[in-house]
mmCIF file of C-alpha atoms and ligand atoms in Angstrom:
data_model
loop_
_atom_site.group_PDB
_atom_site.id
_atom_site.type_symbol
_atom_site.label_atom_id
_atom_site.label_comp_id
_atom_site.label_asym_id
_atom_site.label_seq_id
_atom_site.Cartn_x
_atom_site.Cartn_y
_atom_site.Cartn_z
ATOM 1 C CA MET A 722 233.012 87.229 17.374
ATOM 2 C CA GLU A 723 229.403 86.599 15.589
ATOM 3 C CA ILE A 724 228.070 83.559 14.252
ATOM 4 C CA LYS A 725 226.835 82.685 10.263
ATOM 5 C CA ALA A 726 224.852 79.823 9.628
ATOM 6 C CA ASP A 727 224.728 78.547 6.225
ATOM 7 C CA THR A 728 221.403 76.179 7.102
ATOM 8 C CA THR A 729 221.317 75.087 2.700
ATOM 9 C CA VAL A 730 224.744 73.153 3.166
ATOM 10 C CA CYS A 731 224.394 71.616 6.713
ATOM 11 C CA ILE A 732 223.772 68.246 6.230
ATOM 12 C CA GLY A 733 223.140 68.035 10.445
ATOM 13 C CA ALA A 734 226.035 66.202 11.573
ATOM 14 C CA GLY A 735 225.662 67.572 14.724
ATOM 15 C CA MET A 736 229.328 68.093 15.724
ATOM 16 C CA CYS A 737 228.721 72.231 16.343
ATOM 17 C CA ALA A 738 225.842 71.270 18.975
ATOM 18 C CA LEU A 739 227.987 68.764 20.669
ATOM 19 C CA THR A 740 231.380 70.771 20.683
ATOM 20 C CA ALA A 741 228.917 73.958 22.150
ATOM 21 C CA PRO A 742 225.602 73.219 23.251
ATOM 22 C CA GLN A 743 224.993 76.914 24.685
ATOM 23 C CA LEU A 744 225.532 78.005 20.916
ATOM 24 C CA PHE A 745 223.842 75.440 18.406
ATOM 25 C CA ASP A 746 220.667 73.037 18.284
ATOM 26 C CA GLN A 747 219.893 71.139 15.599
ATOM 27 C CA SER A 748 215.966 71.437 14.334
ATOM 28 C CA GLU A 749 214.015 68.916 15.563
ATOM 29 C CA ASP A 750 212.365 67.662 11.442
ATOM 30 C CA GLU A 751 215.337 68.625 9.535
ATOM 31 C CA GLY A 752 218.440 67.865 11.857
ATOM 32 C CA THR A 753 219.905 71.477 10.182
ATOM 33 C CA VAL A 754 221.554 73.511 12.418
ATOM 34 C CA LEU A 755 219.562 76.141 15.040
ATOM 35 C CA VAL A 756 221.889 79.434 16.143
ATOM 36 C CA LEU A 757 220.509 79.676 19.784
ATOM 37 C CA GLN A 758 222.760 83.013 20.482
ATOM 38 C CA ARG A 759 224.493 84.768 17.516
ATOM 39 C CA GLU A 760 226.603 86.972 19.417
ATOM 40 C CA VAL A 761 229.782 85.067 21.084
ATOM 41 C CA PRO A 762 230.637 85.328 24.542
ATOM 42 C CA PRO A 763 234.114 86.187 25.087
ATOM 43 C CA GLU A 764 234.562 83.123 27.054
ATOM 44 C CA LEU A 765 233.068 81.147 24.585
ATOM 45 C CA GLU A 766 234.953 81.917 21.451
ATOM 46 C CA ASP A 767 237.593 79.144 21.490
ATOM 47 C CA THR A 768 234.974 77.020 21.676
ATOM 48 C CA VAL A 769 232.851 78.065 18.607
ATOM 49 C CA ARG A 770 235.989 78.060 16.697
ATOM 50 C CA ARG A 771 236.357 74.182 17.481
ATOM 51 C CA ALA A 772 232.895 73.974 16.243
ATOM 52 C CA VAL A 773 233.667 75.926 12.743
ATOM 53 C CA THR A 774 237.263 73.152 12.523
ATOM 54 C CA LEU A 775 234.843 69.828 13.410
ATOM 55 C CA CYS A 776 232.322 71.499 11.355
ATOM 56 C CA PRO A 777 232.151 68.420 8.176
ATOM 57 C CA SER A 778 230.018 70.391 5.638
ATOM 58 C CA GLY A 779 231.545 74.272 6.187
ATOM 59 C CA ALA A 780 227.701 75.531 6.854
ATOM 60 C CA ILE A 781 229.263 77.501 10.074
ATOM 61 C CA SER A 782 231.841 80.037 10.313
ATOM 62 C CA ALA A 783 232.771 82.960 13.408
ATOM 63 C CA THR A 784 234.157 86.360 12.315
HETATM 64 S S1 SF4 B 1475 228.438 70.546 12.628
HETATM 65 FE FE1 SF4 B 1475 227.875 71.550 10.578
HETATM 66 S S2 SF4 B 1475 226.863 70.486 9.492
HETATM 67 FE FE2 SF4 B 1475 226.568 69.891 11.491
HETATM 68 S S3 SF4 B 1475 225.325 70.016 12.447
HETATM 69 FE FE3 SF4 B 1475 226.080 71.669 12.939
HETATM 70 S S4 SF4 B 1475 226.361 73.305 11.028
HETATM 71 FE FE4 SF4 B 1475 225.498 71.239 10.355
#
């Protein structure tokens, strides 16, 4: 599973970083999503799916 993020639609809500802090952070200046690790370890796949569901702007996806 690999994470894709579109910072042009991210509204900086921070749900991704709260849900999966191992994989997501937010930029200091704009608050938009930073992907710390694109390749998702198997044990974090459910967590990433939850983060994708909780993101209010649809900025992140995982396939
Ligand atoms: S949850 Fe979505 S909108 Fe919020 S910071 Fe993460 S990617 Fe951006």
